[in-house]
Short mmCIF file of C-alpha atoms in Angstrom, two decimals:
data_model
loop_
_atom_site.label_atom_id
_atom_site.label_comp_id
_atom_site.label_asym_id
_atom_site.label_seq_id
_atom_site.Cartn_x
_atom_site.Cartn_y
_atom_site.Cartn_z
CA MET A 14 69.96 106.78 142.41
CA LEU A 15 70.47 110.28 141.74
CA ASP A 16 68.29 112.19 139.10
CA ASN A 17 70.72 112.11 136.32
CA SER A 18 69.06 115.88 135.02
CA THR A 19 70.27 117.35 138.35
CA LEU A 20 73.99 116.31 137.92
CA PRO A 21 74.92 119.21 135.66
CA VAL A 22 72.99 121.40 138.28
CA LEU A 23 75.20 119.98 141.46
CA ARG A 24 78.22 119.51 139.75
CA LYS A 25 78.63 123.27 138.62
CA GLY A 26 77.24 125.06 141.76
CA LYS A 27 78.25 125.32 145.12
CA ASN A 28 75.96 122.81 147.05
CA LEU A 29 73.93 123.16 150.84
CA LEU A 30 72.50 119.76 151.78
CA ALA A 31 69.33 120.18 154.17
CA PHE A 32 70.51 117.64 156.61
CA SER A 33 68.38 115.96 159.28
CA GLY A 34 70.12 112.48 159.70
CA GLY A 35 67.33 110.11 158.89
CA VAL A 36 66.74 108.10 155.99
CA ASP A 37 66.37 110.32 153.19
CA SER A 38 69.19 112.98 153.77
CA THR A 39 72.18 110.77 155.00
CA ALA A 40 71.48 108.70 151.99
CA LEU A 41 71.47 111.69 150.22
CA PHE A 42 74.88 112.50 151.85
CA PHE A 43 76.89 109.51 150.84
CA LEU A 44 75.09 109.39 147.81
CA LEU A 45 76.66 112.81 147.21
CA LEU A 46 80.25 111.29 148.26
CA ASP A 47 79.69 108.79 145.84
CA GLU A 48 79.69 111.33 143.14
CA ASN A 49 82.37 113.71 144.06
CA ILE A 50 79.99 116.71 144.54
CA PRO A 51 81.41 119.09 146.84
CA PHE A 52 78.94 120.15 149.54
CA ASP A 53 78.10 121.38 153.03
CA ILE A 54 75.41 120.64 155.44
CA ALA A 55 72.91 122.51 157.53
CA HIS A 56 70.68 121.32 160.21
CA VAL A 57 67.85 122.46 162.37
CA ASN A 58 67.29 120.96 166.03
CA TYR A 59 63.63 121.64 167.22
CA HIS A 60 64.08 120.06 170.46
CA THR A 61 60.85 118.33 170.00
CA ARG A 62 62.23 114.65 170.39
CA ALA A 63 64.45 112.51 172.96
CA GLN A 64 67.06 112.02 170.02
CA SER A 65 67.23 115.51 168.64
CA MET A 66 70.63 116.26 170.83
CA GLU A 67 71.76 112.78 169.16
CA GLU A 68 70.82 114.17 165.84
CA ALA A 69 72.51 117.18 165.80
CA ALA A 70 75.72 115.61 167.09
CA TYR A 71 75.65 112.78 164.29
CA ALA A 72 75.31 115.89 161.70
CA GLN A 73 78.39 117.59 162.93
CA SER A 74 80.57 114.40 163.47
CA LEU A 75 79.44 113.30 159.93
CA ALA A 76 80.31 116.50 158.75
CA GLN A 77 83.52 116.78 160.30
CA GLN A 78 84.99 112.76 159.19
CA HIS A 79 84.05 114.03 155.82
CA GLY A 80 85.74 117.38 155.33
CA LYS A 81 81.91 119.32 155.38
CA GLN A 82 81.09 122.38 157.18
CA CYS A 83 78.18 121.59 159.35
CA PHE A 84 75.56 124.79 159.80
CA TYR A 85 73.54 124.65 163.42
CA LEU A 86 70.30 126.26 164.41
CA ASP A 87 68.76 125.76 167.90
CA ALA A 88 65.03 126.64 166.82
CA PRO A 89 63.21 128.62 168.91
CA GLU A 90 59.81 127.24 170.64
CA ILE A 91 57.65 126.73 168.15
CA GLU A 92 53.69 127.23 169.10
CA GLY A 93 50.55 127.39 166.72
CA ASN A 94 50.67 125.05 163.51
CA PHE A 95 54.20 123.27 164.15
CA GLU A 96 54.33 122.00 160.98
CA ALA A 97 54.28 125.50 158.94
CA GLU A 98 55.90 127.03 161.38
CA ALA A 99 58.68 124.34 161.86
CA ARG A 100 59.30 124.99 157.37
CA ARG A 101 58.99 128.67 157.82
CA VAL A 102 61.98 128.99 160.32
CA ARG A 103 64.09 125.94 158.31
CA TYR A 104 64.18 128.25 154.69
CA ASP A 105 64.82 131.06 156.90
CA PHE A 106 67.63 129.58 158.33
CA PHE A 107 68.78 127.57 154.54
CA GLU A 108 68.49 130.90 153.06
CA SER A 109 69.94 133.38 155.33
CA LEU A 110 73.35 130.69 154.48
CA ILE A 111 72.58 131.24 150.79
CA ASP A 112 73.05 134.58 151.04
CA ALA A 113 76.00 134.79 153.69
CA HIS A 114 78.12 132.47 151.81
CA GLY A 115 77.14 132.42 148.35
CA TYR A 116 75.69 128.91 148.16
CA ASP A 117 73.93 128.42 144.53
CA THR A 118 71.98 125.89 145.16
CA LEU A 119 70.00 124.08 148.31
CA LEU A 120 69.35 120.43 148.48
CA THR A 121 67.01 118.61 150.07
CA ALA A 122 66.24 114.85 150.17
CA HIS A 123 62.66 114.29 148.93
CA GLN A 124 61.65 110.74 147.65
CA LEU A 125 59.17 108.97 145.20
CA ASP A 126 56.92 108.57 148.88
CA ASP A 127 56.90 112.84 149.05
CA ARG A 128 55.96 113.01 145.77
CA LEU A 129 53.41 110.60 146.07
CA GLU A 130 51.80 111.82 149.36
CA TRP A 131 52.18 115.79 147.46
CA LEU A 132 50.45 114.39 144.66
CA LEU A 133 46.80 112.84 146.82
CA MET A 134 46.82 115.35 148.81
CA GLN A 135 46.67 118.41 146.16
CA LEU A 136 44.53 116.05 144.15
CA CYS A 137 41.98 115.59 147.36
CA LYS A 138 41.80 119.56 147.88
CA GLY A 139 41.44 120.34 144.13
CA ALA A 140 44.11 121.06 141.91
CA GLY A 141 45.97 121.61 138.62
CA LEU A 142 48.66 120.36 136.61
CA PRO A 143 51.59 122.60 138.49
CA GLU A 144 49.71 122.26 142.29
CA LEU A 145 50.14 118.17 141.36
CA LEU A 146 53.39 118.30 140.28
CA GLY A 147 54.65 121.15 143.17
CA MET A 148 57.92 118.77 143.47
CA GLU A 149 60.00 119.01 140.74
CA PRO A 150 64.10 117.74 140.59
CA VAL A 151 64.90 121.36 139.81
CA SER A 152 63.50 124.54 140.79
CA GLU A 153 64.44 127.78 140.54
CA ARG A 154 64.20 130.41 143.33
CA ASP A 155 65.06 134.09 143.20
CA ASP A 156 68.53 133.82 144.33
CA TYR A 157 68.86 130.03 144.07
CA THR A 158 68.28 126.76 142.92
CA LEU A 159 66.15 124.13 145.08
CA VAL A 160 67.44 120.37 143.84
CA ARG A 161 65.46 117.43 144.52
CA PRO A 162 67.73 114.70 143.24
CA LEU A 163 66.03 111.85 144.57
CA LEU A 164 62.40 112.36 143.42
CA GLY A 165 62.84 108.94 141.54
CA VAL A 166 63.74 106.77 144.75
CA THR A 167 61.31 105.10 147.56
CA LYS A 168 62.15 105.42 150.97
CA SER A 169 62.93 101.48 150.81
CA GLU A 170 65.26 101.89 148.77
CA LEU A 171 67.26 104.34 149.83
CA ARG A 172 66.73 102.56 153.52
CA SER A 173 67.86 99.57 152.21
CA ARG A 174 70.96 100.44 150.44
CA LEU A 175 71.79 102.32 153.76
CA ASN A 176 71.45 98.97 155.87
CA ARG A 177 73.54 97.48 152.79
CA ASP A 178 76.36 99.73 153.63
CA GLN A 179 75.66 99.98 157.30
CA ARG A 180 75.02 103.23 157.47
CA THR A 181 74.16 105.18 161.05
CA TYR A 182 70.75 106.75 160.65
CA SER A 183 67.98 108.58 162.78
CA ILE A 184 63.81 107.22 162.62
CA ASP A 185 61.43 109.84 163.74
CA ALA A 186 58.73 108.56 165.31
CA SER A 187 56.60 111.30 164.76
CA ASN A 188 56.52 110.63 160.91
CA GLU A 189 54.00 107.65 162.30
CA ASP A 190 51.86 109.92 164.14
CA PRO A 191 48.55 110.13 162.39
CA ARG A 192 47.45 113.37 164.05
CA TYR A 193 49.62 115.23 160.93
CA LEU A 194 47.96 115.08 157.59
CA ARG A 195 50.40 113.83 155.87
CA ASN A 196 51.25 110.93 157.47
CA ARG A 197 47.63 109.66 156.89
CA PHE A 198 47.81 110.18 153.45
CA ARG A 199 51.42 108.09 153.69
CA HIS A 200 50.43 105.53 155.29
CA ARG A 201 46.65 104.78 154.01
CA TYR A 202 47.00 105.71 150.29
CA ALA A 203 50.91 106.03 149.27
CA ALA A 204 52.94 103.46 150.76
CA PRO A 205 50.23 100.76 149.45
CA LEU A 206 50.52 102.29 146.25
CA LEU A 207 54.09 101.75 145.37
CA GLU A 208 54.45 98.98 146.97
CA ALA A 209 52.12 97.81 144.42
CA TYR A 210 52.87 99.94 141.15
CA ARG A 211 56.26 101.60 142.36
CA GLN A 212 57.38 101.46 138.65
CA GLY A 213 54.29 102.80 136.38
CA ILE A 214 54.42 105.85 139.40
CA GLY A 215 58.13 106.61 138.89
CA LYS A 216 57.30 106.14 134.97
CA SER A 217 53.78 109.05 135.26
CA PHE A 218 56.07 111.28 137.24
CA GLU A 219 58.27 111.38 134.63
CA TYR A 220 56.02 112.04 131.46
CA LEU A 221 53.64 114.20 134.06
CA SER A 222 57.10 116.75 134.42
CA LYS A 223 57.56 116.84 130.57
CA ASP A 224 54.12 118.18 130.40
CA ALA A 225 54.44 120.39 132.80
CA GLU A 226 57.59 121.60 131.23
CA ALA A 227 55.66 122.19 127.96
CA ILE A 228 53.04 124.00 129.78
CA SER A 229 55.50 126.56 131.25
CA ALA A 230 57.15 126.68 128.28
CA GLN A 231 54.23 128.19 126.49
CA GLY A 232 53.39 130.02 128.68
CA LYS A 233 56.89 132.24 128.71
CA VAL A 234 56.35 134.52 125.70
CA GLY A 235 52.81 136.01 128.08
CA LEU A 236 55.43 136.25 131.15
CA GLU A 237 57.45 138.59 128.88
CA GLU A 238 55.18 140.34 126.79
CA GLY A 239 52.33 141.91 128.23
CA PHE A 240 52.12 141.83 132.30
CA MET A 241 54.73 141.81 134.76
CA MET A 242 55.11 139.12 137.81
CA ILE A 243 57.78 139.88 140.65
CA LYS A 244 58.48 138.70 143.85
CA THR A 245 57.04 141.16 146.11
CA PRO A 246 59.44 143.49 148.15
CA GLN A 247 59.25 144.31 151.38
CA ASN A 248 59.58 148.11 150.78
CA ARG A 249 56.25 149.40 149.38
CA LEU A 250 58.32 152.30 147.74
CA GLU A 251 60.79 150.37 145.99
CA LEU A 252 57.16 148.13 144.47
CA MET A 253 55.81 151.21 143.28
CA ARG A 254 58.64 152.63 141.77
CA THR A 255 58.98 149.04 139.83
CA VAL A 256 55.30 149.42 138.89
CA ASP A 257 55.75 152.84 137.83
CA ARG A 258 58.33 151.95 135.23
CA TRP A 259 56.66 148.76 134.06
CA LEU A 260 54.25 150.95 132.93
CA LYS A 261 56.13 153.70 131.33
CA ARG A 262 57.14 151.10 129.03
CA ASN A 263 53.68 150.59 128.63
CA ASP A 264 52.76 153.95 127.64
CA TYR A 265 51.27 154.71 130.82
CA LEU A 266 51.65 157.40 133.28
CA LEU A 267 50.95 156.75 137.48
CA ARG A 268 49.35 159.56 138.32
CA GLN A 269 50.48 160.96 142.49
CA GLY A 270 47.45 159.35 143.48
CA GLU A 271 47.57 156.15 142.47
CA LYS A 272 51.75 156.04 143.27
CA GLU A 273 50.32 156.35 146.70
CA ARG A 274 47.68 153.89 146.75
CA ILE A 275 50.14 151.42 145.59
CA GLN A 276 52.42 152.46 148.58
CA ARG A 277 49.01 150.92 150.97
CA GLU A 278 46.42 149.13 149.05
CA ASP A 279 47.12 145.54 147.56
CA GLU A 280 44.56 145.30 145.06
CA LEU A 281 44.28 148.18 142.54
CA ILE A 282 42.66 149.32 139.03
CA LEU A 283 45.05 151.58 137.21
CA GLY A 284 43.35 153.98 134.60
CA ARG A 285 40.92 151.59 133.91
CA LYS A 286 43.74 149.68 131.89
CA PHE A 287 45.41 148.00 134.55
CA ALA A 288 45.31 145.60 137.50
CA LEU A 289 47.47 145.15 140.47
CA SER A 290 47.63 142.49 142.79
CA ILE A 291 50.01 141.97 145.47
CA THR A 292 50.51 139.45 147.84
CA PRO A 293 53.39 138.59 150.87
CA LEU A 294 54.55 136.43 147.78
CA CYS A 295 54.43 137.94 144.56
CA THR A 296 52.96 141.04 142.61
CA LEU A 297 51.10 140.53 139.34
CA LEU A 298 50.32 143.52 136.90
CA THR A 299 48.12 142.82 134.31
CA PRO A 300 45.83 144.21 131.53
CA LEU A 301 42.34 145.02 133.01
CA GLU A 302 40.08 142.42 132.03
CA THR A 303 36.76 141.10 132.64
CA ALA A 304 35.25 137.69 132.92
CA VAL A 305 32.58 135.49 134.55
CA MET A 306 34.86 132.86 136.80
CA PRO A 307 33.84 129.49 137.31
CA LYS A 308 33.80 128.51 140.99
CA THR A 309 37.22 126.20 140.55
CA PHE A 310 39.34 128.60 138.55
CA ARG A 311 38.71 131.07 141.61
CA GLU A 312 39.20 128.75 144.41
CA ARG A 313 42.85 127.85 142.26
CA CYS A 314 43.87 131.57 142.34
CA ARG A 315 42.55 131.35 145.90
CA VAL A 316 44.96 128.52 146.87
CA LEU A 317 47.62 129.79 144.97
CA GLY A 318 48.06 133.66 146.68
CA ILE A 319 46.59 135.76 143.81
CA GLY A 320 44.27 138.33 144.16
CA PRO A 321 41.12 138.84 142.32
CA LYS A 322 41.72 141.80 140.37
CA VAL A 323 44.14 140.17 138.19
CA ARG A 324 42.00 136.69 137.60
CA PRO A 325 39.96 137.60 134.89
CA PHE A 326 42.95 138.18 132.95
CA LEU A 327 44.61 135.18 133.80
CA TYR A 328 41.27 133.28 132.98
CA ALA A 329 41.17 134.09 129.79
CA ASN A 330 45.35 133.46 129.32
CA PRO A 331 45.43 129.80 130.42
CA ALA A 332 48.31 129.10 129.49
CA ILE A 333 50.19 132.01 131.33
CA PHE A 334 47.57 131.24 134.10
CA GLU A 335 49.78 127.60 133.93
CA ALA A 336 53.32 129.57 133.67
CA VAL A 337 52.33 131.36 136.67
CA ALA A 338 51.17 128.66 138.99
CA VAL A 339 54.31 126.67 137.92
CA ARG A 340 56.01 129.73 139.13
CA LEU A 341 54.33 130.44 142.42
CA LEU A 342 54.66 127.11 143.56
CA SER A 343 58.03 126.50 142.90
CA GLN A 344 58.74 130.06 145.34
CA ARG A 345 57.09 127.63 147.79
CA PRO A 346 59.13 125.44 150.16
CA GLU A 347 56.59 122.39 149.86
CA ALA A 348 58.44 120.48 153.32
#
């Protein structure tokens, strides 16, 4: 049931499994055992449901039973947008473990239902191919590889496997709560579609993934020749120095005033030759272009977090734009 394309990555790496104790992550736990793939687990307790402590205890006992290390986090109380903040807490925890213990991969148990829900939600917002395919089996992050080995399997198939093998798992009642947008998409649209057209949907995702790979490969030359894209460092002085080095290789010397502006401003034109856009996620430095861009393109850039100064260059180079979109989306935790 594991995606064959993920097995070489899993067999050669040090793996950390994000484990909730629900159907998906429990099924992935035992599938990894069946394949003799080494891994440890990480569990986050949000204390939002009556069974939260039981799930935490189950994660710890299951790890001990099978000789796995279980990392555990008591999440702080979350205010505001619970889904977004819980995601941030979760991935901050996972990435701290990756840094501290040298894990190469983070495994999540997203499955075909999740993938279809994501596609439908993006489709209704207005999206291109990279946004629609935000979930891929293997995504490279800056310091690790995010692996989703179950994207070709439905939740019902995973549940049937667990029931057949008499495995214990928890059921999260919040997954039925219609207040959450994803739940509405799941129950009204994704679940009925998968029940009626499961094989065709799975095959379509295979074809779309190959198309996305072709677009990404087409844009790689542009990523290496002609513009810079990096993860934005926390230290603006470090960022300024990186920009300065890149520009020197392209025969442009920053003036002192420009160096100071880079440390306090997010959108700049440099020497009437280059455009610089700094966002919390990434920094883009491109040749300066001008263009009349349609609203749909500007909106895609806004959703992706691409600043206005570099948009004309990306609009004039659509293959590079799609490659940038793929990279940006691969850096985002989608769930």
